[in-house]
Coordinates of C-alpha atoms in Angstrom, one line a residue:
X323 CA 12.4 -31.4 24.1
X324 CA 8.7 -30.6 24.2
X325 CA 6.6 -32.7 21.8
X326 CA 4.8 -29.6 20.5
X327 CA 8.1 -27.9 19.6
X328 CA 9.2 -31.1 17.8
X329 CA 5.9 -31.2 15.9
X330 CA 6.2 -27.5 14.9
X331 CA 9.7 -28.0 13.6
X332 CA 8.6 -31.2 11.8
X333 CA 5.8 -29.3 10.0
X334 CA 8.1 -26.5 9.0
X335 CA 10.6 -29.0 7.5
X336 CA 7.8 -30.8 5.6
X337 CA 6.6 -27.5 4.2
X338 CA 10.0 -26.5 3.1
X339 CA 10.7 -29.8 1.4
X340 CA 7.3 -29.8 -0.3
X341 CA 7.7 -26.2 -1.5
X342 CA 11.2 -26.8 -2.9
X343 CA 10.2 -30.1 -4.5
X344 CA 7.3 -28.5 -6.4
X345 CA 9.5 -25.6 -7.5
X346 CA 12.3 -28.0 -8.7
X347 CA 9.7 -30.0 -10.6
X348 CA 8.3 -27.0 -12.4
X349 CA 11.8 -25.7 -13.4
X350 CA 13.7 -28.9 -14.2
X351 CA 11.0 -31.6 -14.5
X352 CA 9.7 -33.4 -17.6
X353 CA 6.9 -31.0 -18.1
X354 CA 5.4 -29.3 -21.2
X355 CA 4.8 -25.5 -21.2
X356 CA 1.1 -26.0 -20.4
X357 CA 2.0 -28.3 -17.5
X358 CA 4.4 -25.8 -16.2
X359 CA 1.8 -23.1 -16.1
X360 CA -0.6 -25.5 -14.5
X361 CA 1.9 -26.5 -11.9
X362 CA 2.9 -22.9 -11.2
X363 CA -0.7 -22.2 -10.0
X364 CA -0.5 -24.8 -7.3
X365 CA 3.1 -23.8 -6.4
X366 CA 1.9 -20.2 -6.0
X367 CA -0.8 -21.3 -3.6
X368 CA 1.8 -23.3 -1.6
X369 CA 4.2 -20.3 -1.6
X370 CA 1.5 -17.9 -0.4
X371 CA 0.4 -20.2 2.4
X372 CA 4.0 -20.7 3.5
X373 CA 4.4 -16.9 3.7
X374 CA 1.3 -16.7 5.9
X375 CA 2.2 -19.8 7.9
X376 CA 1.2 -20.9 11.4
X377 CA 2.3 -19.0 14.4
X378 CA 5.5 -20.9 14.9
X379 CA 7.1 -18.5 17.3
X380 CA 4.0 -18.2 19.5
X381 CA 3.7 -14.5 18.8
X382 CA 0.6 -13.2 20.6
X383 CA 0.1 -10.1 18.4
X384 CA -2.6 -11.7 16.2
X385 CA -4.8 -12.9 19.0
X386 CA -4.2 -9.6 20.9
X387 CA -5.7 -7.8 17.9
X388 CA -8.7 -10.1 17.8
X389 CA -9.3 -9.8 21.6
X390 CA -8.9 -6.0 21.4
X391 CA -11.7 -5.8 18.8
X392 CA -13.9 -8.1 20.8
X393 CA -13.5 -6.2 24.0
X394 CA -14.1 -2.9 22.3
X395 CA -17.3 -4.2 20.6
X396 CA -18.6 -5.5 23.9
X397 CA -18.3 -2.0 25.4
X398 CA -19.4 -0.2 22.3
X399 CA -22.6 -2.2 21.6
X400 CA -23.6 -2.0 25.3
X401 CA -24.3 1.8 24.8
X402 CA -25.1 1.9 21.0
X403 CA -27.4 -0.1 18.8
X404 CA -25.7 -2.1 16.0
X405 CA -25.3 -0.1 12.8
X406 CA -27.3 -1.1 9.7
X407 CA -25.3 -3.3 7.3
X408 CA -24.0 -1.7 4.2
X409 CA -23.8 -3.6 0.9
X410 CA -20.1 -4.1 1.4
X411 CA -20.7 -5.6 4.9
X412 CA -23.4 -7.9 3.6
X413 CA -21.1 -9.1 0.8
X414 CA -18.3 -9.7 3.4
X415 CA -20.8 -11.7 5.6
X416 CA -21.2 -14.0 2.6
X417 CA -17.6 -14.0 1.6
X418 CA -16.1 -14.9 5.0
X419 CA -18.1 -18.1 5.6
X420 CA -17.6 -19.1 2.0
X421 CA -13.8 -18.7 2.4
X422 CA -14.0 -20.7 5.6
X423 CA -15.8 -23.6 3.8
X424 CA -13.6 -23.4 0.7
X425 CA -10.3 -24.1 2.5
X426 CA -11.1 -27.8 3.3
X427 CA -13.1 -28.2 0.1
X428 CA -10.1 -27.1 -2.1
X429 CA -7.9 -29.7 -0.4
X430 CA -10.5 -32.3 -1.0
X431 CA -10.8 -31.3 -4.6
X432 CA -7.1 -31.6 -5.0
X433 CA -7.2 -35.1 -3.6
X434 CA -10.0 -36.1 -6.0
X435 CA -8.1 -34.5 -8.9
X436 CA -5.0 -36.5 -8.1
X437 CA -7.0 -39.7 -7.9
X438 CA -8.6 -38.9 -11.3
X439 CA -5.4 -37.6 -12.9
X440 CA -2.4 -38.9 -10.9
X441 CA 0.2 -37.2 -13.1
X442 CA -1.2 -33.7 -12.5
X443 CA 1.9 -31.3 -12.2
X444 CA 3.7 -30.3 -10.0
X445 CA 2.8 -33.0 -7.5
X446 CA 5.0 -36.0 -6.6
X447 CA 3.7 -38.6 -9.1
X448 CA 4.4 -36.1 -12.0
X449 CA 8.1 -36.1 -11.1
X450 CA 8.5 -39.5 -12.8
X451 CA 9.7 -39.3 -16.4
X452 CA 7.0 -41.8 -17.6
X453 CA 4.2 -41.1 -15.2
X454 CA 1.3 -41.9 -17.5
X455 CA 2.6 -45.4 -18.1
X456 CA 2.7 -46.1 -14.4
X457 CA -0.6 -44.3 -13.4
X458 CA -2.3 -47.5 -12.2
X459 CA -3.9 -47.9 -8.8
X460 CA -1.6 -48.9 -6.0
X461 CA -1.4 -48.5 -2.2
X462 CA 1.7 -46.5 -2.5
X463 CA 0.1 -44.1 -4.9
X464 CA -3.0 -43.7 -2.7
X465 CA -0.7 -43.0 0.3
X466 CA 1.2 -40.3 -1.7
X467 CA -2.1 -38.6 -2.6
X468 CA -3.4 -38.8 0.9
X469 CA -0.2 -37.2 2.2
X470 CA -0.3 -34.4 -0.4
X471 CA -3.9 -33.7 0.4
X472 CA -3.1 -33.6 4.1
X473 CA -0.2 -31.3 3.5
X474 CA -2.3 -29.0 1.3
X475 CA -5.1 -28.8 3.9
X476 CA -2.6 -27.7 6.6
X477 CA -1.1 -25.1 4.3
X478 CA -4.5 -23.7 3.4
X479 CA -5.6 -23.5 7.0
X480 CA -2.3 -21.8 7.9
X481 CA -2.6 -19.4 5.0
X482 CA -6.3 -18.5 5.6
X483 CA -6.4 -18.2 9.3
X484 CA -5.2 -14.7 9.8
X485 CA -6.4 -13.5 6.4
X486 CA -10.0 -14.4 7.3
X487 CA -10.1 -13.8 11.0
X488 CA -7.8 -10.7 11.2
X489 CA -7.7 -9.0 7.9
X490 CA -11.3 -9.4 6.6
X491 CA -13.2 -9.2 9.9
X492 CA -11.0 -6.3 11.0
X493 CA -11.9 -4.3 8.0
X494 CA -15.6 -4.9 8.4
X495 CA -15.4 -4.1 12.1
X496 CA -13.6 -0.7 11.6
X497 CA -16.2 0.3 8.9
X498 CA -19.0 -0.6 11.3
X499 CA -17.4 1.5 14.0
X500 CA -17.4 4.5 11.6
X501 CA -21.1 3.9 10.9
X502 CA -21.8 4.3 14.7
X503 CA -19.5 7.3 14.9
X504 CA -21.2 9.0 12.0
X505 CA -24.5 8.7 13.8
X506 CA -23.0 10.3 16.9
X507 CA -21.5 13.1 14.9
X508 CA -24.9 13.9 13.4
X509 CA -26.3 14.3 16.9
X510 CA -23.6 16.7 18.1
X511 CA -25.2 19.8 19.7
X512 CA -22.7 20.7 22.5
X513 CA -19.0 20.8 23.0
X514 CA -19.3 17.7 25.3
X515 CA -20.9 15.8 22.4
X516 CA -18.0 16.8 20.1
X517 CA -15.4 15.7 22.7
X518 CA -17.1 12.3 23.0
X519 CA -17.0 11.8 19.3
X520 CA -13.3 12.8 19.1
X521 CA -12.6 10.3 21.9
X522 CA -14.5 7.7 20.0
X523 CA -12.4 8.3 17.0
X524 CA -9.2 8.2 19.0
X525 CA -10.1 4.7 20.3
X526 CA -10.7 3.5 16.8
X527 CA -7.3 4.9 15.9
X528 CA -5.7 2.9 18.7
X529 CA -7.2 -0.3 17.3
X530 CA -6.0 0.7 13.8
X531 CA -2.4 1.0 15.1
X532 CA -2.4 -2.5 16.6
X533 CA -4.2 -3.9 13.6
X534 CA -1.6 -2.5 11.2
X535 CA 1.4 -3.5 13.3
X536 CA 0.3 -7.1 12.9
X537 CA -0.7 -7.0 9.2
X538 CA 1.7 -4.6 7.5
X539 CA 4.9 -6.7 7.6
X540 CA 3.7 -10.2 6.5
X541 CA 0.0 -10.7 5.9
X542 CA -0.8 -7.9 3.5
X543 CA 2.5 -7.8 1.6
X544 CA 2.2 -11.5 0.9
X545 CA -1.4 -11.0 -0.4
X546 CA -0.4 -8.1 -2.6
X547 CA 2.6 -10.1 -4.0
X548 CA 0.9 -13.5 -4.5
X549 CA -2.8 -13.0 -5.1
X550 CA -2.5 -10.9 -8.3
X551 CA 0.2 -13.3 -9.6
X552 CA -2.1 -16.3 -9.1
X553 CA -5.0 -14.4 -10.8
X554 CA -2.8 -13.7 -13.9
X555 CA -1.6 -17.3 -14.3
X556 CA -5.1 -18.8 -13.8
X557 CA -6.7 -16.4 -16.2
X558 CA -4.0 -17.1 -18.8
X559 CA -4.4 -20.9 -18.4
X560 CA -8.2 -20.6 -18.5
X561 CA -8.1 -18.6 -21.8
X562 CA -5.2 -20.3 -23.6
X563 CA -4.9 -23.9 -22.3
X564 CA -8.5 -25.0 -21.7
X565 CA -8.2 -27.5 -24.6
X566 CA -4.9 -29.0 -23.2
X567 CA -6.2 -29.8 -19.7
X568 CA -8.7 -32.6 -19.2
X569 CA -11.9 -32.1 -17.4
X570 CA -12.7 -31.9 -14.5
X571 CA -9.2 -30.9 -13.6
X572 CA -9.5 -27.8 -15.7
X573 CA -12.3 -26.4 -13.5
X574 CA -9.8 -25.7 -10.7
X575 CA -8.3 -22.8 -12.7
X576 CA -11.4 -20.7 -13.4
X577 CA -12.5 -21.3 -9.8
X578 CA -9.2 -20.0 -8.5
X579 CA -9.3 -17.1 -10.9
X580 CA -12.7 -16.1 -9.7
X581 CA -11.7 -16.4 -6.0
X582 CA -8.6 -14.3 -6.4
X583 CA -10.4 -11.7 -8.5
X584 CA -13.1 -11.4 -5.8
X585 CA -10.4 -11.1 -3.1
X586 CA -8.6 -8.4 -5.0
X587 CA -11.8 -6.4 -5.7
X588 CA -13.9 -6.9 -2.5
X589 CA -11.2 -7.1 0.2
X590 CA -9.0 -4.3 -1.1
X591 CA -12.0 -2.1 -2.0
X592 CA -13.3 -2.3 1.6
X593 CA -9.8 -1.8 2.9
X594 CA -9.6 1.4 0.9
X595 CA -12.9 2.5 2.4
X596 CA -11.2 2.7 5.8
X597 CA -9.1 5.5 4.5
X598 CA -11.9 7.4 2.7
X599 CA -14.4 6.9 5.7
X600 CA -11.7 8.3 8.0
X601 CA -11.2 11.3 5.9
X602 CA -14.9 12.1 5.8
X603 CA -15.2 11.7 9.6
X604 CA -12.3 14.2 10.1
X605 CA -13.9 16.6 7.7
X606 CA -17.3 16.4 9.4
X607 CA -15.7 16.8 12.9
X608 CA -14.0 20.0 11.6
X609 CA -17.3 21.4 10.3
X610 CA -19.2 20.6 13.5
X611 CA -16.5 22.3 15.5
X612 CA -16.8 25.5 13.5
X613 CA -20.5 25.6 14.2
X614 CA -20.2 25.5 17.9
X615 CA -20.1 28.7 20.0
X616 CA -17.2 29.8 22.2
X617 CA -13.5 29.2 21.9
X618 CA -12.6 26.5 19.3
X619 CA -8.8 26.5 19.4
X620 CA -8.5 23.6 21.8
X621 CA -11.1 21.5 20.0
X622 CA -9.4 22.1 16.6
X623 CA -6.0 21.1 18.1
X624 CA -7.6 17.9 19.3
X625 CA -9.0 17.2 15.8
X626 CA -5.6 18.0 14.2
X627 CA -4.0 15.6 16.6
X628 CA -6.1 12.8 15.1
X629 CA -4.6 11.2 12.0
X630 CA -6.4 9.7 9.0
X631 CA -6.7 5.9 9.3
X632 CA -5.1 3.6 6.8
X633 CA -4.7 -0.1 6.1
X634 CA -1.0 -0.4 5.6
X635 CA 1.4 -2.8 3.9
X636 CA 5.0 -2.0 4.6
X637 CA 5.5 1.8 4.3
X638 CA 2.5 2.1 1.9
X639 CA -1.3 1.9 2.3
X640 CA -4.4 0.9 0.4
X641 CA -6.2 3.9 -1.1
X642 CA -9.3 4.2 -3.2
X643 CA -7.5 3.5 -6.5
X644 CA -5.6 0.4 -5.4
X645 CA -8.2 -2.2 -6.4
X646 CA -8.5 -0.7 -9.9
X647 CA -4.8 -0.5 -10.4
X648 CA -4.4 -4.2 -9.4
X649 CA -7.2 -5.4 -11.7
X650 CA -5.8 -3.3 -14.6
X651 CA -2.4 -4.8 -14.0
X652 CA -3.8 -8.4 -13.9
X653 CA -5.9 -7.9 -17.1
X654 CA -3.0 -6.1 -18.9
X655 CA -0.5 -8.9 -18.1
X656 CA -3.0 -11.7 -19.0
X657 CA -3.8 -10.1 -22.4
X658 CA 0.0 -9.5 -23.0
X659 CA 0.8 -13.1 -22.3
X660 CA -2.0 -14.2 -24.6
X661 CA -0.9 -12.1 -27.5
X662 CA 2.8 -13.0 -27.1
X663 CA 1.9 -16.4 -28.7
X664 CA 0.7 -14.5 -31.8
X665 CA 3.7 -12.1 -31.9
X666 CA 1.6 -9.1 -31.1
X667 CA 1.9 -6.5 -28.3
X668 CA -0.8 -4.8 -26.3
X669 CA -1.1 -1.7 -24.1
X670 CA -4.2 -1.2 -22.1
X671 CA -4.9 2.3 -20.9
X672 CA -5.6 2.8 -17.2
X673 CA -9.0 4.4 -16.4
X674 CA -9.1 7.3 -14.0
X675 CA -8.8 5.3 -10.8
X676 CA -10.4 7.9 -8.6
X677 CA -13.5 8.3 -10.8
X678 CA -13.9 4.5 -10.7
X679 CA -13.3 4.5 -6.9
X680 CA -15.9 7.1 -6.3
X681 CA -18.5 5.2 -8.4
X682 CA -17.7 1.9 -6.6
X683 CA -17.8 3.5 -3.2
X684 CA -21.3 4.8 -3.8
X685 CA -22.5 1.4 -4.9
X686 CA -21.0 -0.5 -1.9
X687 CA -22.1 2.1 0.7

């Protein structure tokens, strides 16, 4: 059997064993409630990364999407100047390199945390019933920590690969194409100019179809399932168990909470702008068509044949109110968990999501 196939199968088995061992330790191990919450954060990261996983089946869909965007940009920028960067694009230019750097840094911080506090749940050493009494330096302990850091690094790279290079960069690219298209639409004077703009939009629509076919079944559903859950738990641990977790290990939790919050707000807000920008382009094309002389029935049929673009997950899509709904849910659940300890209940009202979305869109654009 080919060595690469053996290595792939070996990694998959290691990931499955690690994931099940962490889950078993959280559910059935000798852990306090605080330690279970602490361990659940790391397990959620492992679970999210395993859902993203490496391209075990050698599916070429992901790299085809990236190559399609690159080929289209080479042709597009040959005839058009690059568009000015919006605030959202500038923020994403900072966010993407930061995410790239943070993946190995998080794995390194986990290794240092385990060296400082070897019994940190839900890792291997914490599975011992009297871990704190055996937390002395040994070669075996060092080897276990190196193995866990190596495993976590592979999981983070697998989980972040398509999220960074397909999801985030694809959203920014589509919004940049709309910026170029808007400039073309403003310069429309003849029917030929309008047909060129419609063809431009249809090519973006083809990219959107291939983009969604890769993301909608695994990448985006796993993000929507896991990232808010991780944010809720880390916020709860940060607010309620800060005195129970020794420094510097505690700093991991507010750091993860900030990162997940930024992902929910920034990434999903820009993904929602794909839908709103597409609606505006369709509306503008219709207005331009009505101002041109001559027969307009054929042009209007071509415009009606173009559909509004959406970033999809499963059978749903991300609209303007999705980021606010997610953040409201995260805050609501965090406060509810906090007040459960005091025997109280809480209900947070939801703001008008479309009012908020309009306000946020004006700021980012």
